[in-house]
Short mmCIF file of C-alpha atoms in Angstrom, two decimals:
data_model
loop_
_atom_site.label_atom_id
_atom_site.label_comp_id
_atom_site.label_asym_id
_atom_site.label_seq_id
_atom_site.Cartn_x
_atom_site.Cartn_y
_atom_site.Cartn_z
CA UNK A 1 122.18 110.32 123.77
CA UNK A 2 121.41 108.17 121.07
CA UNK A 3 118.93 110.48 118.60
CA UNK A 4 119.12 107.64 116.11
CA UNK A 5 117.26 105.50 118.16
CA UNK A 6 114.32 107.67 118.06
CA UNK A 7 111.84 107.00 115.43
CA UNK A 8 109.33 110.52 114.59
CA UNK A 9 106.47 109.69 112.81
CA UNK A 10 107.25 113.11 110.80
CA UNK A 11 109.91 111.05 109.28
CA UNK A 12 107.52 108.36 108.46
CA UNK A 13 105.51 110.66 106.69
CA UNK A 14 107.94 112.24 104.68
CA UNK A 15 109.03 109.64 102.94
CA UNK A 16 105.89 108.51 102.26
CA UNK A 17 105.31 105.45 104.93
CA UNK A 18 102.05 105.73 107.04
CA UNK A 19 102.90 107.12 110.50
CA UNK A 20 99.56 105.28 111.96
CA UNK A 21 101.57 101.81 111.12
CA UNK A 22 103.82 103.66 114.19
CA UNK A 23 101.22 103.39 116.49
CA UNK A 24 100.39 99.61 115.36
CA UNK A 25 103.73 98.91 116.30
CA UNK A 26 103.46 100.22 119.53
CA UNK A 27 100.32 98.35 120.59
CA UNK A 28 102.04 94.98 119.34
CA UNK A 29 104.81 95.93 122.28
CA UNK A 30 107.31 96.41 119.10
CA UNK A 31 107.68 100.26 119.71
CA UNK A 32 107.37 102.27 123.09
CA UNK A 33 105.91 105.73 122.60
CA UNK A 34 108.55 108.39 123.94
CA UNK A 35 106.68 111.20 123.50
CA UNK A 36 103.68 112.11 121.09
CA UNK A 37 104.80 111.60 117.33
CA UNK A 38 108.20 109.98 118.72
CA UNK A 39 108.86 105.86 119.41
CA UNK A 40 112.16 104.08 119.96
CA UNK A 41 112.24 100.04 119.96
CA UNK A 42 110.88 98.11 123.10
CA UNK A 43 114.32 96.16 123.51
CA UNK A 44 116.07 99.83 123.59
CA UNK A 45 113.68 101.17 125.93
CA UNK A 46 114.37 97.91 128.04
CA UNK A 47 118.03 98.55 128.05
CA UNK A 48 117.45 102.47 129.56
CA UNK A 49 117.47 103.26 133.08
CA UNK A 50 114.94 106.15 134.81
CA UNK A 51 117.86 109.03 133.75
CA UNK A 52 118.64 108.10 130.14
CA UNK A 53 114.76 107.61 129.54
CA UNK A 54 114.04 110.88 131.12
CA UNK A 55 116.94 112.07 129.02
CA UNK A 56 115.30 109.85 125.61
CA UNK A 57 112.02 112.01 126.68
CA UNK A 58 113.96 115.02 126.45
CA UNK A 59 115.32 114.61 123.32
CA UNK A 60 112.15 113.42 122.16
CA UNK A 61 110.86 117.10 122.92
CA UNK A 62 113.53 118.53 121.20
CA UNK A 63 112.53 116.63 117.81
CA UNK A 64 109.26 117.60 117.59
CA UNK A 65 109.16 121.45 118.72
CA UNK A 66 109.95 124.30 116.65
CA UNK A 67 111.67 126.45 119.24
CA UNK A 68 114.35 124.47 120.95
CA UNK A 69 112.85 123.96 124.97
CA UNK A 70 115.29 125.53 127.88
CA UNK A 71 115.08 123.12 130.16
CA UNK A 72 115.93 123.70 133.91
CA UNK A 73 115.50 122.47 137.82
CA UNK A 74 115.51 119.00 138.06
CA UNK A 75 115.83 118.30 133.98
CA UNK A 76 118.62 120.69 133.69
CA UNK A 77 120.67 119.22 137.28
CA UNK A 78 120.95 115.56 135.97
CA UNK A 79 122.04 116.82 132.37
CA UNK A 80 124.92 118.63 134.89
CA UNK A 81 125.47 116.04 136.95
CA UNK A 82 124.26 117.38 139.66
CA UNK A 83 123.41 115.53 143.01
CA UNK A 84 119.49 115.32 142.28
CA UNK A 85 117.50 112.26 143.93
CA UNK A 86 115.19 110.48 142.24
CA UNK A 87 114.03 111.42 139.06
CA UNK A 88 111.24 114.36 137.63
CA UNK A 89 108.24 112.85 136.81
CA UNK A 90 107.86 115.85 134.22
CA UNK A 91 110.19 117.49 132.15
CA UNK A 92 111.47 120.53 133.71
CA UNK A 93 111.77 123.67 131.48
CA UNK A 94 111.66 127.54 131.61
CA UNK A 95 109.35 129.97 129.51
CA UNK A 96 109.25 134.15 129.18
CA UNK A 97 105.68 133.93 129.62
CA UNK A 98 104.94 135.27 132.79
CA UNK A 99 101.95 133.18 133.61
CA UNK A 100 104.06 130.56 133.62
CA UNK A 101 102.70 128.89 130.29
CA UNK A 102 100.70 125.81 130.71
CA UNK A 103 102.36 122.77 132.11
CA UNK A 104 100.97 119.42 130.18
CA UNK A 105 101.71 116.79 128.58
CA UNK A 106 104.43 115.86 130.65
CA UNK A 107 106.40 119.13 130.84
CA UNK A 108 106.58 121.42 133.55
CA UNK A 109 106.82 124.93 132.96
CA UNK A 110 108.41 127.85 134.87
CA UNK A 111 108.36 131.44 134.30
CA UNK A 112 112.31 132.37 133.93
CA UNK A 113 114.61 134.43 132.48
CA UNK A 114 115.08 132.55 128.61
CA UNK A 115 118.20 134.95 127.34
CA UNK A 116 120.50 134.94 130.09
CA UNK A 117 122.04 131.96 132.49
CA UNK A 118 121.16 129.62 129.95
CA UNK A 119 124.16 127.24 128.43
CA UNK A 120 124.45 124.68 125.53
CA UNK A 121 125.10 120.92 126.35
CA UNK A 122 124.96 118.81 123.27
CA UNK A 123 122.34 119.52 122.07
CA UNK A 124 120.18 120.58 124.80
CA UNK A 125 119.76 124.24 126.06
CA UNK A 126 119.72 124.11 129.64
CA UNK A 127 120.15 126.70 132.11
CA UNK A 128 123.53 127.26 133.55
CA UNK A 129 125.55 125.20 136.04
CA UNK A 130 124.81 128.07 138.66
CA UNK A 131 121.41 129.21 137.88
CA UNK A 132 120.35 125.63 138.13
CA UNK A 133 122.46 124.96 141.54
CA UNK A 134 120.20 127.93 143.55
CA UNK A 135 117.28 127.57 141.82
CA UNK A 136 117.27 124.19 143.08
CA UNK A 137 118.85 125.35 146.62
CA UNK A 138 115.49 127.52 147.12
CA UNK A 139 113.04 125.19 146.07
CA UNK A 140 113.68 121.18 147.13
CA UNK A 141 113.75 120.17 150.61
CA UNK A 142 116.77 120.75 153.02
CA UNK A 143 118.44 117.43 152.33
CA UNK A 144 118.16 117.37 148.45
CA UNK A 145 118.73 121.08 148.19
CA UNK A 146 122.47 120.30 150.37
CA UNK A 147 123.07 117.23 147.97
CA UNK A 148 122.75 119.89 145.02
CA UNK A 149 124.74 122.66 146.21
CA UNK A 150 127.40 120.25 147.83
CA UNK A 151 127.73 118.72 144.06
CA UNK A 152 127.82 121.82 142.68
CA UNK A 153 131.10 123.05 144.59
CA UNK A 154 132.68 119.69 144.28
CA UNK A 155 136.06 119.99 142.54
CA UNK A 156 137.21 116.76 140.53
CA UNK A 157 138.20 115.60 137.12
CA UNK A 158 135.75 115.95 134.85
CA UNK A 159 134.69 115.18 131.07
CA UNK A 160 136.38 112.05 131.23
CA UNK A 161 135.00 109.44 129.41
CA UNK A 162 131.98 111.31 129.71
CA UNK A 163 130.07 112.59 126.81
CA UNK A 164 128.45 115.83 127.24
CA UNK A 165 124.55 114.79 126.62
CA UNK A 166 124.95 111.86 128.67
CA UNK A 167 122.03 111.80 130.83
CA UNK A 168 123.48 109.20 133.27
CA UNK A 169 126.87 110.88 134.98
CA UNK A 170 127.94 109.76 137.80
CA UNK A 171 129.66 113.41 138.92
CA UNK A 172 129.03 116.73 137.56
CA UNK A 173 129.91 118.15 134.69
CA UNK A 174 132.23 121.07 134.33
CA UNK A 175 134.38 123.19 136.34
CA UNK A 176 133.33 123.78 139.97
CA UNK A 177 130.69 126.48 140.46
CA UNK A 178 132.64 128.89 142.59
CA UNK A 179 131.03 130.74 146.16
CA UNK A 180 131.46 134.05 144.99
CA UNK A 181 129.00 132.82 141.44
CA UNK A 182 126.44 130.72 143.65
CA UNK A 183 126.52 134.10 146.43
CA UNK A 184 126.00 135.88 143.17
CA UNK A 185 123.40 133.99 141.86
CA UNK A 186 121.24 134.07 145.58
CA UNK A 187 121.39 137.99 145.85
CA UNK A 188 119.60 137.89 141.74
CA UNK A 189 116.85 136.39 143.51
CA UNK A 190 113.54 138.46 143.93
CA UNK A 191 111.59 136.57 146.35
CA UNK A 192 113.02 137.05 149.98
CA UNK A 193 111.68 133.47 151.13
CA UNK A 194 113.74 132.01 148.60
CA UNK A 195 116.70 134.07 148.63
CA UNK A 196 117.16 133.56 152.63
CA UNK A 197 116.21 129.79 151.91
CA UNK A 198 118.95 129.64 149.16
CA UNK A 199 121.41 131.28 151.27
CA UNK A 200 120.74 128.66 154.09
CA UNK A 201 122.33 125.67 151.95
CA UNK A 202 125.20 128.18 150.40
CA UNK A 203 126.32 128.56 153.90
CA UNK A 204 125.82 124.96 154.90
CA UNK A 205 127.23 123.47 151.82
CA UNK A 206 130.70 122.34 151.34
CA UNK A 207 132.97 120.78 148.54
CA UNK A 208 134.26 118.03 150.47
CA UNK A 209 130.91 116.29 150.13
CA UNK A 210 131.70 113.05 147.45
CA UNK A 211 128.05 111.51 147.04
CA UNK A 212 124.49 112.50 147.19
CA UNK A 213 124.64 109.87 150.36
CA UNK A 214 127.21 111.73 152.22
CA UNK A 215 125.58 115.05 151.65
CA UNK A 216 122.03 113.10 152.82
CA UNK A 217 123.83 112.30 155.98
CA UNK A 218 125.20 115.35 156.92
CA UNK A 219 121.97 117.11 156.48
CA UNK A 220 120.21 114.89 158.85
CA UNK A 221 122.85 115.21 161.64
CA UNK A 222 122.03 119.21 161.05
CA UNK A 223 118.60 118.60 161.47
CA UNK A 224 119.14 116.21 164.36
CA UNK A 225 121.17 119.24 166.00
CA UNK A 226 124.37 117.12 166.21
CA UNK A 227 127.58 118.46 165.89
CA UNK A 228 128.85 118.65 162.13
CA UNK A 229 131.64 116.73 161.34
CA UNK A 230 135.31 117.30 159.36
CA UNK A 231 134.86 115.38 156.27
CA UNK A 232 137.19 112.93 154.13
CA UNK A 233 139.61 112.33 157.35
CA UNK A 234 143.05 111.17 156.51
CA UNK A 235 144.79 108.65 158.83
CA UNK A 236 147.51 106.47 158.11
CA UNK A 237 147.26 102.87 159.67
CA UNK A 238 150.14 100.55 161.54
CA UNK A 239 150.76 98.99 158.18
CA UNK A 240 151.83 102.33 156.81
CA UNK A 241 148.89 102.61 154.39
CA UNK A 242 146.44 105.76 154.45
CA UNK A 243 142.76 105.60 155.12
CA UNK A 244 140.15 107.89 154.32
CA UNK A 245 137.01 108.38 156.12
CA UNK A 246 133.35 109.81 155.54
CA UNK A 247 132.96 111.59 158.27
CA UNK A 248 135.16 112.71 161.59
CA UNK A 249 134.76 114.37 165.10
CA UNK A 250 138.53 115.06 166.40
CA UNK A 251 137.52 115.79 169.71
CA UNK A 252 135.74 112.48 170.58
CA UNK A 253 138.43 110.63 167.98
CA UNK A 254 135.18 109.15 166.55
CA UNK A 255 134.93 108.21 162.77
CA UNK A 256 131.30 107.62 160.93
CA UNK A 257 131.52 105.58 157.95
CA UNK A 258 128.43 105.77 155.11
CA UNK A 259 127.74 102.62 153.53
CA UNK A 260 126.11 103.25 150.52
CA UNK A 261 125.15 100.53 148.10
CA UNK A 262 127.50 101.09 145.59
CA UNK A 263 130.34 101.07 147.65
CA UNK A 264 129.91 97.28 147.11
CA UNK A 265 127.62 96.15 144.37
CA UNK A 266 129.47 98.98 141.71
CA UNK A 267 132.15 97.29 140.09
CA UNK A 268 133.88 100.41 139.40
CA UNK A 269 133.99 101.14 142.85
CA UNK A 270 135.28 97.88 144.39
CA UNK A 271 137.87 97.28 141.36
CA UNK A 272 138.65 93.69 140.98
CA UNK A 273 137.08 92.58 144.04
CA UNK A 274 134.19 90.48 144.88
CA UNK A 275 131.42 91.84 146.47
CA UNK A 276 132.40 89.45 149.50
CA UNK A 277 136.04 90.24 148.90
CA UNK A 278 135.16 93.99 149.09
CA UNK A 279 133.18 93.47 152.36
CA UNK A 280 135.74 91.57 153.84
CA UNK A 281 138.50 94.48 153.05
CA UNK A 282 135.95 97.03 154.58
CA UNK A 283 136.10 95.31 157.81
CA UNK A 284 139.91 94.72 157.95
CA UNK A 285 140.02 98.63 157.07
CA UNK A 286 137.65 99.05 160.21
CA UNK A 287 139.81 97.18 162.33
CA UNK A 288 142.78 98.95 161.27
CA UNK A 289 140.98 102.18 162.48
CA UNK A 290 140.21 100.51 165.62
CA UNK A 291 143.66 99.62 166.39
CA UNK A 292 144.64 103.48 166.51
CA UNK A 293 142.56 104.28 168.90
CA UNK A 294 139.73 105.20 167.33
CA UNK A 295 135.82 104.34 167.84
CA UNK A 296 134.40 103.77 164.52
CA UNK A 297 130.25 103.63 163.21
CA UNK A 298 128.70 102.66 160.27
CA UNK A 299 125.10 103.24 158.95
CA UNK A 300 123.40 102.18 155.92
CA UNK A 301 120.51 104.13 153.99
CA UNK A 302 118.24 102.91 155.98
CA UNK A 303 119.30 103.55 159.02
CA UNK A 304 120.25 107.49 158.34
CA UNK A 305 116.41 107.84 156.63
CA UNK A 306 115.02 106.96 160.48
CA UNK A 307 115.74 109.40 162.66
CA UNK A 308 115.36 107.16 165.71
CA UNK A 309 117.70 104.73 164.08
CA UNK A 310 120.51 107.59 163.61
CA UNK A 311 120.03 109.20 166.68
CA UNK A 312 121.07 105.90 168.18
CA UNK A 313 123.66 104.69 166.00
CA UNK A 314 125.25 108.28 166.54
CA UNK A 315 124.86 108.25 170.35
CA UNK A 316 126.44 105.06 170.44
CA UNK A 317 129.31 106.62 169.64
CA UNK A 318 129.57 108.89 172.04
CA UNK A 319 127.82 111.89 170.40
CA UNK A 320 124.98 113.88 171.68
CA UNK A 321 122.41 115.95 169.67
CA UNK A 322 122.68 120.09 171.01
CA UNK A 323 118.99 120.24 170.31
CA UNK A 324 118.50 120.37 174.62
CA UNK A 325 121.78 122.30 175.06
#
């Protein structure tokens, strides 16, 4: 995160400048106001997508408090890596006060635990990979709460190329959390709702998940009642080459494939390819399945966010929801 790109008015004062000419600024379109007493330069703003600005806003806080903010839940997952979707309208942070504090001004406060299961990233206090994983887990919906916890266990490189504060990672930061820490970490929990809640997703969860889209899917064939499939399949084609698959049912040799957006528009992710290059080698890799024997289905977003759509697209090939067994 870029702190030089954020202009405090406290600075302005100091050295003498009027901090109202800030707020001129701003009204020309010149500045955009972060946060109260904080600005960074329209074109810079421009440049910033929903995480780094939530991220900017962060920092922002951080500036102009005198006790460093904890942040957690949502705030604290994307600062991890973690598999959140969308983006916190608020900031998300935690506060000994047992009322809870008061949550304004863009910040939303939680009553928490301040000198335990809290870590330092860059700058930032957050809370801790694990704390933030089944916090999370008790409190989002089923699919989000899966997309979490799946991230959480993933194991992978990480740190790469990847500075700590940076508010846009594409996979999460640090070493796996482990079952035995996350099982841990759902027994601390106090309220029985949340704790049995929490221990749902632990239990559903797996580290073979590789995207918030695959994790999205699976949790909607749970909730459809179909039956869960092996992930990441490994099959190795007529021309000798080896395929990998989202999702797999052995018994009905049926193979689901995810297409999420990037899998196609992110250059990182279709190499030196076109997009139309990169479609075309998805559908050779199809056929390729289909010469083994196999009955292969795709879906898009928008097809796994209608249940109808799904449910169809899944029964098509050849599976059948257990919700009337």
């Amino acid at each position: 995160m870029a702190f030089q790109e954020l202009i405090l008015a406290s600075d302005a004062t100091r050295i003498g400048q009027d901090a109202r000419q800030l707020a001129k600024q701003a009204k020309r379109g010149e500045l955009v106001r972060v946060r109260r007493g904080t600005y960074a330069r329209s074109a810079y703003w421009a440049e910033l997508n929903e995480r780094q600005r939530h991220g900017l806003q962060a920092a922002a806080l951080v500036n102009t408090t005198r006790t460093p903010p904890i942040f957690n839940f949502q705030t604290a997952a994307l600062l991890w890596g973690l598999g959140v979707v969308g983006v916190p309208k608020h900031l998300c942070t935690v506060t000994a006060d047992p009322s809870g504090g008061r949550s304004k001004h863009g910040i939303r406060r939680r009553f928490g635990a301040c000198d335990s299961g809290v870590a330092q990233l860059g700058v930032f206090r957050v809370t801790d990979k694990v704390r933030t994983t089944i916090e999370l887990a008790a409190s989002l919906n089923f699919a989000e709460a899966l997309a979490i916890v799946d991230s959480s266990r993933r194991n992978q490189r990480w740190g790469d190329a990847l500075e700590v504060d940076n508010w846009n990672k594409d996979k999460p930061w640090g070493p796996p959390s482990g079952l035995d820490e996350l099982t841990g970490a759902v027994s601390a929990l106090t309220n029985q709702s949340r704790k049995r809640r929490a221990g749902m997703i632990l239990e559903l969860s797996t580290d073979k998940s590789e995207s918030v889209g695959e994790s999205t899917c699976r949790a909607q064939m749970i909730l459809l009642k179909f039956p869960v499939p092996s992930l990441q399949g490994s099959f190795t084609l007529k021309t000798g080459r080896t395929a990998r698959t989202d999702f797999w049912w052995p018994e009905l040799d049926l193979v689901g494939e995810f297409d999420g957006y990037g899998k196609y528009l992110r250059k990182e992710l279709r190499g030196h390819q076109t997009i139309q290059q990169a479609v075309m080698a998805e559908k050779a890799r199809e056929n390729a399945l289909r010469a083994l024997g196999l009955t292969v289905v795709r879906w898009d977003w928008s097809d796994m966010m209608n249940p109808r759509a799904f449910t169809r697209i899944l029964n098509d090939g050849g599976l059948r929801s257990l919700r009337g067994a």
